[in-house]
Every structure is written in structure tokens, then in C-alpha cells.
Amino acid sequence: MAKTDTKANALDRRGLTDEQLRAIFRNMLLQRQLDNRGFQLNRQGKVPFALGSEGHEALQAGAAMAFERGKDILAPYYRDLGLALGIGLTPYEIMLSIFARAADHNGGRQFPNHYSSKHAGLMSFSSILAAHIPHAVGAAYAMKYRGENGRAVLVTCGDGTTSEGEWHESMNFASIHKLPLVMLVENNEWAISTPLDKQMGQPEIWKRAAGYGMPGKRFNGYDPVETYAVVKEALDRARSGGGPSLVEGTCYRFLAHSTDDNDMTYRTKELVAEARKNDPVPAFEHRLIEAGVMTAADVDALRKDVLRETNEATDKAEAMPYPQASDLYTHLYEGAWQPWQ
Amino acid sequence: MASKSKPAAKARFERHGLTDEQLVEILRIMLMHRTLEGRGFQLNRQGKIPFASAGEGHEGVQAGAAMAFQRGRDILVPYYRDLGLDLGVGLTPYEVLLSLFARKADHSGGRQFPHHYASKRLGIHTISSVLATQIPHAVGAAYALKVRGERGRAVLVTFGEGSTSEGEWHEGMNFAAVHKLPVVFLCENNEWAISTPADKQMANPNVADRAVGYGMPGVIVNGFDPVAVYAVVNEAMERARSGGGPTLVEAKCYRFLAHTTDDDDRTYRSREEVERRRRDDPVPNFERLLVERGVLTPEGAESLKKAVLAEANAATDRAEAMPYPAPADLYTHVYAGDHAPWR
Amino acid sequence: MAVSTGSKILNNVEAVRETLYEAMKNDERTVILGEDVGARGNVFLITKDFINEFGEQRVIDTPIAEASIVGIAIGMAMEGLRPIAEIQFADFIYPAFNQIVGEAAKTRYRSNGEYTCPLVIRTPYGGGVRGALSHSVSIEALFYHVPGLKIVAPAFPADIKGLLNAAIDDPDPVLFLEHKKTYRLIKGEVPEGHYTIPIGKADVKKTGNQLTVVSYGLYVHWALDAAQQLEAEGLSVEVIDLRSIRPMDRTTILQSVEKTRKLLIIHEDNKFGGIGAEISAMVAEEALFSLDAPIRRLCAPDVPAMGYAEPLEHEYMSSPAKMAQAMREMVTF
Ligand SMILES: Cc1ncc(C[n+]2csc(CCOP(=O)(O)OP(=O)(O)O)c2C)c(N)n1
Ligand SMILES: Cc1ncc(C[n+]2csc(CCOP(=O)(O)OP(=O)(O)O)c2C)c(N)n1
Ligand SMILES: [Mg+2]
């Protein structure tokens, strides 16, 4: 970021208040801290699995700011820690999921990062890619059917997931019925080891929108403010009966796919280091300081606060009990059940 | 993109390099297509066969596209409404009637619905009735051509506009684009999927507009004009054969009849709509065009029609006289060898 | 099994890898396709470096689209290639269900033998690895109902090689199931060179005369552990490894049951409608009067899958101790 910029140039804030800008930044820091924590706990042998969204922080924090709590629905995927935090999940809830404790939203049944919270409007989803997208479309249909203007569904997925048939089927249906839906693709250029050019014939996913007769837009997912503006515009259109949109945020997956993956088997350190130069977290910090929204001291304090909150959440969640063996049998149907009656 | 060849128009007749002989062959296929489908419906009304379906309105698309197919080289992966294409690549009326009558000598041994042909000899893939399942098969076949370095060969795969809503359609398009495969996707957009009109099937009525999103060319062509279809499909097939990758071609046509003999289209569309669209019926239009342009004399046209009818009649009698499969035929070809699930 | 010149010790991952490698080496028509099979060499590194040796035309990193992974493989098979498709985890096979059941299994039948579908679909399945609801399921019961499909689920390295070779050579579609917990856990001697084990032949892994145990996958190993425990107690249990699920080996099961007069079936998949149901029915039809005790099935509880949290997985999975207990009860019935 060039130092000569005036404050106004340094930050086109797209209507965001100082407080909102700080909240976005806090979310980004928290994401990174919690991601690190998951990987640490895995290395310490305390949890069998963790997955990080480093590189997606700005995209998710920005998009979450466009989400209206208590009205909108979020249908995320497993890399959406920042979106989950941004719509109201607490670090403690995140840690419960990482530790697979009984008090976790899904009772320790699912992998970490598979949040669900009816209260927050976050739909339950599985590890099966794209399976949640038709669900989001169904939820949007329900809103439209009930005439609930002012509500919309935000559904997310990775670039790789757009290859699934269900992705296409969902886009098509949403556009036929002009549903209040925003399909947000987090294009981090990788699907585990598969790069974009093996995933699709041309790399700009937003260009598929016209084929479905809906608006499409691509934006810089390293810029949380631009992300906010694009997602908000699309959500507003959806909320007011203007139908669905396909928005594509570009970013990068800085870490391996998960703790089970070694990305050095398929990409080089140099490639990742190059991408890291655009790390959205320090970049946004810099912009906020530059624009006078925060001082360096504010940032320091915020970092400490985020670390404190993460530590507290970790300790509190770790101390909670596992589910019991008998919990394996609950919630299969409503009421008691036996396959033989 | 769509070229309109109105017979009355005095515009120059663009024959796209087709000889008189080829033009007449296109008409012959269109006439045979219509005759055999009429025969299917007749036989069904007579109670001789339980089921028939027809592509009336698709004759131009199919006869034109078939002319761009190179026999002995290309591979056709059709769908159930492609009688004209199948005829155009070499299937005989007798084979068609065997399928309608579900006789033992039918390619599927009387196992499949009518018009689900498979002929290794002609390069026609076996298909099921399950929509869009053939799309990945075609893409896999194209991959086989590419991996073996068989330049000069391509796959032609067809489907209705309704089938483009299936996930496998998308997956197939995407994979073909990633690998620049020698395959042409031909959408026969007849505006209906049984009772579902195109505007409930898709928000953007042009399927071809999706091609950009996959990174391949997309072309719309008037499916009532067989010569225009030939030109577009031929160009796409040539591109595929020479390593230029896949193309999505959308031929706009119309389904004049009900979906099948099991369907009553009066329940969901008006007679007026169908009548209005019939005015563009490609079969009489193309016949008139060839006569007007002196490719065919009126007498030539008449004797062509007689010959087609005679061949259809002969095929009907011959196929009807053939035996059904035997009960024991239920058990063959489950696996290569015998197939008791318990060993 | 054909005895060949030499042998070496491999684990199950290495056995799959070596067999695939030889197939790629020996037959140009062979291609491997699936998610992350190329640059990464599969998530378990089974095909690591294949892409360097055989090129990206034959080792295809596909887009994430399972229906078409199988569908495209079918088209390849119909046009003379010998595709080996991989579904990264068995849990992701459902989008491809129709292509497997509706298309691959019917290709030969519907064309009256004119077109065939020589295709292998490999996939890791099974739990005990903290795979949670979507990286741990067993899928065999969903597919074994389907004529036209063959299913194998070997558990030992030598069986894996012989049966994977048989699957690759087979003229029909074969679903090849690899229990992921056995991948690095199980080692054994594997003959060098090309050999096959017939699909549809079970193998008696331990002889005994007081009880027949039929199992497959990871649980065969646990059943063998349990049977050893019982041996020490002076109780004699015969353990049959099914290896193939469709077709299934009636002869071996009946011979054993007629000798031991008792049958315990153990599998990781749910009990209701599982493989054990078919085996029980077959034995009841063919050998009811040879039985001295009711047939018993020790299988997973009737829940969709094991949860992520350790106690949930533990409760779902059986164990050598639970198996030993069931065997004891049967022998002393
Ligand atoms: C149906 C299905 N197929 C495959 C997988 C295995 N898998 C998990 S994540 C992943 C890559 C997803 O890539 P992308 O959609 O780009 O999201 P990203 O992880 O990059 O955020 C794959 C192949 C799965 N979970 N579900
Ligand atoms: C997977 C699947 N879904 C539904 C059907 C039932 N079905 C048969 S034809 C048809 C309409 C297909 O329309 P389109 O693809 O436009 O082709 P058209 O019949 O118009 O030529 C439907 C819904 C089917 N055969 N397969
Ligand atoms: Mg990605």
C-alpha cells in the first residue's frame, strides 16, 4: 500500500463505519488465531483433525458483514470459520467442535468446522461437497413461497465444488424461480491437490452466471471491504425480489488442505510464499492504520484480546465432557426406533 | 447465428458444399424418419406394440447433423428421440422395426424401449432411458480417442434441452472443456420436456449461452433448416477432429407430437400453439425447397416418397414376422460368463 | 493361488499400489482417474509419482464430480480403454450411484452383449480412523443387490493383489473396496509377478471345528485375533474371509458350516439388510438341519454412521474382545 495515499484513497469504506471495519478486522484475527490453535492441538495429539482457512479471512469477514443476523440464512462449507464467527458463533463453540465435545452443536458427531446453529441461521451440512447447495436453494424457495421479503440465503463453496452436478442443478433452479439466493464461490485456486486448470476449462466461475440468466461478478477476496460491497449488493437484490446472483471472490489457500494433507507433494514452497505476499490480514491492518481507523497500539491490544479469547475458549471447551456411548443412538428419527418393529 | 431458409424467400440458397445427392439424401432421411415414426404410432394404436415415441419436428436437426457424421470413424451417442440421426448414420428401417416390435434380432434383443439402439458396427453407443447419463459416456469415449491419439475422429452426443438441467450434463461439459476433447454436444431444443416448457426448465432460453462459462464455443442454429444444421455441426465436428476441442451446438426446433404414445399433450399445451408451429414443419418445407431450387423434380420427390414408404412397409412386415426373444434370453449377458450370485 | 518365483512383504496400501503400477506398466489401455490421484498421488499416496511415469493423460486428476468420474470411465470402457476409477472415499460414491447401478451394471445386458463395461471402481471404506459421519461408511450392502456388478473386499495384501488383478482383467464392472484402516496396519507376504485370485472365492484364514465365523475387511483381522484367544481357551473356531461379496462363495461357507454346525457372521456395516442377512438366508435355505444353534450376526448398530467423537466411534465399532465374547457364547451354546 503506497504511503502517499490520502486517507480517503487508502480506504474506500463503502458505507462501513469505523466500528464495522474494526469488527471485520477482529474477525480476521480471530480466524487466524483459531486456525492456528486447531493445527497446534493436532500436533500436540489432542485432536485428530483440523482444517484452516488462511487466505480466506478477508473474504469471509467481509461477506459476513453483509449478512443480516436474525433474518438471513447461511449455508456454508467446511472452510467457513470466518463466516461462522461473523454471523455470531463464538470461539467457544468453535473449540467445542474441534474437541468434539458433547456440548458441540452436533454433539461431537461431525468433523470440526461442520457447524450448525439454528439460532444463528446456519444450516447443518455434511462433508459431502455441493450437497448443501440444493438445501440452500430449498431454503430460499421457502422464503419466497412464504413471501418473506427482506430475507435471503447466502450459500458458499470452493472453486472445486462448482464441478459437481448439484452445483449446476442448484444454480439452474434458483434462477428459474428468481430465488433470494447468493452463491458465493471462494476461489482459492486449489481443491486439495487439483489446480484450477484441471478443474475447469476457463478459470472465471462468475462467467457461468449469464448462462443461467443471473448476474455474476468477480471480486478481490483479499479486500474485505470490496467483498462486503459486492456481497451486500447481491444480498440486497435477493432480499428485494431481484433473484439470485453468482459472486466469485478470488483468494488463495495458504495452508495445506487440512492436517491430513501435505501440500508440498503437489505445489512448491515458493509458489505459496509468493501468494502469501498478498496476505489479507497484515494488508488490512495496514490500511486501517493508514486510514486512521485504528492505531498500532489499538491493533496490539486487539491481538492480545483475540489471543486471550482463544485461550479461554480452548480451556473451557477442553474441560467439557465427550458425548457418551449411548449418544450414538439418539436423533435418528423422531421418537424411539428399531429397524424391526 | 440462426440462419433462416424460408422456401419462398428469393435469397440465395446456401448449400454449404453439399452436393445434390447429399441434399436429396437428407430429404430421404427426413422422410424415412417421419414415416417410421408414423408407423410406430400406428402400430401402437393397432395394439401391436405397447409404446412408441417420435421426433416429429426434429427431422431437420437430425438429418442435417447426420450428414456431418463420418461413418466408420465418428461415434454417435444419441438419445431416445434420435431416430433420424440413427438412420442418417446407417441404421436400417428393418433394425428400427425390430426395435419397435422388441424382437429377438433387435440390437438389444428386445430388452430396451424402442429407439434405444446400439450398434458397434455403426459406432452408435448403447444408451439407457435415464436422461443425461449418456453425456459422461460420450466424454469418456472422446477421451479414449484423444489418449490414443486418434486424430480425425470425434464423438457426437445429443440430448434435449430438458436434459441440460441434469448435473451430469454440467459435469460432462466441464470435463470435455478441461481436456479439450473431440466431442460435439448437440442440444435438440424442442421447447418441451414432456409437459415442462423451456421457461420452467431454465431461466435463460439459450442453452448455447452456457458454453462461455465452460470455455468452449457455443452456437445456435435453426433446427428446421437441415443445411444450416449440417454446416454448424460439420464445423464443430471438424474442429473436434482436428484437436480444437469441444463445441456446444443448440438447434432450435419443436416437438409436434406428444412426448410418447403414453402422453396426452392436450393436458398441458394448446392445439393452437402446436398448429402454429407446424407451419414451419421442416419436412414439407425442405422438400419444397429442393424442388424450387431444381435439386429435385416434383416427380423425383413423389417417387422418393413412394420408395420410402415401400421400404418402411417391407421392413415392418419382415420385422413383425421375426420371433420374440425366448424366456431363457432373460438370463443372458448379465456378465461375460455365467452369473449365479452364489458360487 | 499361483505360486511365483519370489515374494515380498507389503502392507495393504503398497499391495494396491504395486498392482496398479503393474497394470499401468503392462497395459497401455489402462488409465486411472479420480480426485487428487495425479499430482498428489491419491490422498493415501497410493498412486504417488504415477503421473510422472505414465503422464497426465493416463493419470487423470478429475474435477470434483463423482457421477461423471464413473460415467466417463464407462464411456472409456465402452471404447476400449481399461479405466480404473477412484472414488476418494466411499462416502462420496452416492452421486455416482446411478452411473454404477443404472449404467455400468446394465451396459452389457441392455446391449445384448454388444457393448461391455470392463471397469474397476476402487474406493476406501470403513471406520476406526476417526473419519466421522462422512469418511467412514461401509457401502457394500447398497450395491450387492445389483446384478451386473461384482464386488470384492479383500483384507490381506496378497489377496488384494490377486483380486485387484482379477478385477482389472475382468470383462465386467467391479467395485473394489479397500478398508482404509487396514491400509498401513496390515502387512503380509505378496508373491511377485502377475497372478489372480478368482472373484467369488472365499478363503479359510483359520481352520477350526466348533464354530464358523464369516467376515471380511478389517473385521477378519479382529475375528482372527479373537479366534486365537479362544484357541488358548481350548475352543476351536474356523474363520472364513469372504473376500468377494458378489458373487459370494456358497461352497466354502456350506462346507464349513456342515463341519462346525454353527455360524456367526461379523461385519462392520449395519445389520439390517446387510451382507449377513443374505448369508443367513442362504444357510437357512441350504443347511438348516446342519445347524446346532441359531445363526448369529454381530454387526454395526442401526445408525447412519459413526460419530467423530471418540466414544461414538468406539461404540459403533466392534472389537476383538466383543467378537471373542460372541464366539464363546456360540461355541458353548
Ligand atoms: C462429494 C465429495 N467429493 C470429494 C470430497 C473430498 N474433498 C474434500 S474437500 C475437497 C476439495 C474441495 O475443493 P474446493 O471446493 O475448491 O474447496 P476448498 O477446500 O479449496 O476450500 C475434496 C475433493 C468430498 N468431501 N465430497
Ligand atoms: C433421469 C431421468 N429423469 C426423468 C426421466 C423422465 N423423462 C423422460 S423424457 C423426459 C423429458 C426430457 O426432455 P428433453 O431432455 O427436453 O428431451 P425431449 O424428450 O424433449 O426430446 C423426462 C422428464 C428420465 N427418463 N430420466
Ligand atoms: Mg478451492
PDB file of C-alpha atoms in Angstrom, chain C residues 8-9 39 61 65-66 75 77 79 87 149 178 196 230 235 240 243 250 255 264 295 299 311:
ATOM      1  CA  LYS C   8       7.983 -59.611  -0.526  1.00  0.00           C
ATOM      2  CA  ILE C   9       6.359 -58.059   2.489  1.00  0.00           C
ATOM      3  CA  ALA C  39      -0.007 -34.609  -8.558  1.00  0.00           C
ATOM      4  CA  ASP C  61      -6.850 -35.524 -11.817  1.00  0.00           C
ATOM      5  CA  ALA C  65     -17.713 -34.668  -9.914  1.00  0.00           C
ATOM      6  CA  GLU C  66     -18.251 -38.275  -8.944  1.00  0.00           C
ATOM      7  CA  GLY C  75     -17.533 -44.289 -21.882  1.00  0.00           C
ATOM      8  CA  ALA C  77     -14.517 -48.730 -21.207  1.00  0.00           C
ATOM      9  CA  GLU C  79     -14.462 -47.504 -26.358  1.00  0.00           C
ATOM     10  CA  ILE C  87     -13.815 -42.506  -5.580  1.00  0.00           C
ATOM     11  CA  LEU C 149     -21.910 -55.651 -10.725  1.00  0.00           C
ATOM     12  CA  GLU C 178     -10.336 -51.220   0.380  1.00  0.00           C
ATOM     13  CA  THR C 196      -5.107 -63.531  -9.997  1.00  0.00           C
ATOM     14  CA  LEU C 230     -10.382 -68.793  22.044  1.00  0.00           C
ATOM     15  CA  LEU C 235     -12.135 -73.584  21.794  1.00  0.00           C
ATOM     16  CA  ILE C 240     -13.658 -67.518   6.652  1.00  0.00           C
ATOM     17  CA  ARG C 243     -13.034 -61.588   0.056  1.00  0.00           C
ATOM     18  CA  ARG C 250     -21.535 -70.720  -1.102  1.00  0.00           C
ATOM     19  CA  GLN C 255     -18.623 -76.942   3.816  1.00  0.00           C
ATOM     20  CA  LEU C 264     -21.519 -66.392  13.309  1.00  0.00           C
ATOM     21  CA  ILE C 295     -27.322 -68.232  13.256  1.00  0.00           C
ATOM     22  CA  CYS C 299     -22.811 -56.133  13.086  1.00  0.00           C
ATOM     23  CA  PRO C 311     -16.773 -42.566  22.378  1.00  0.00           C
TER      24      PRO C 311
END
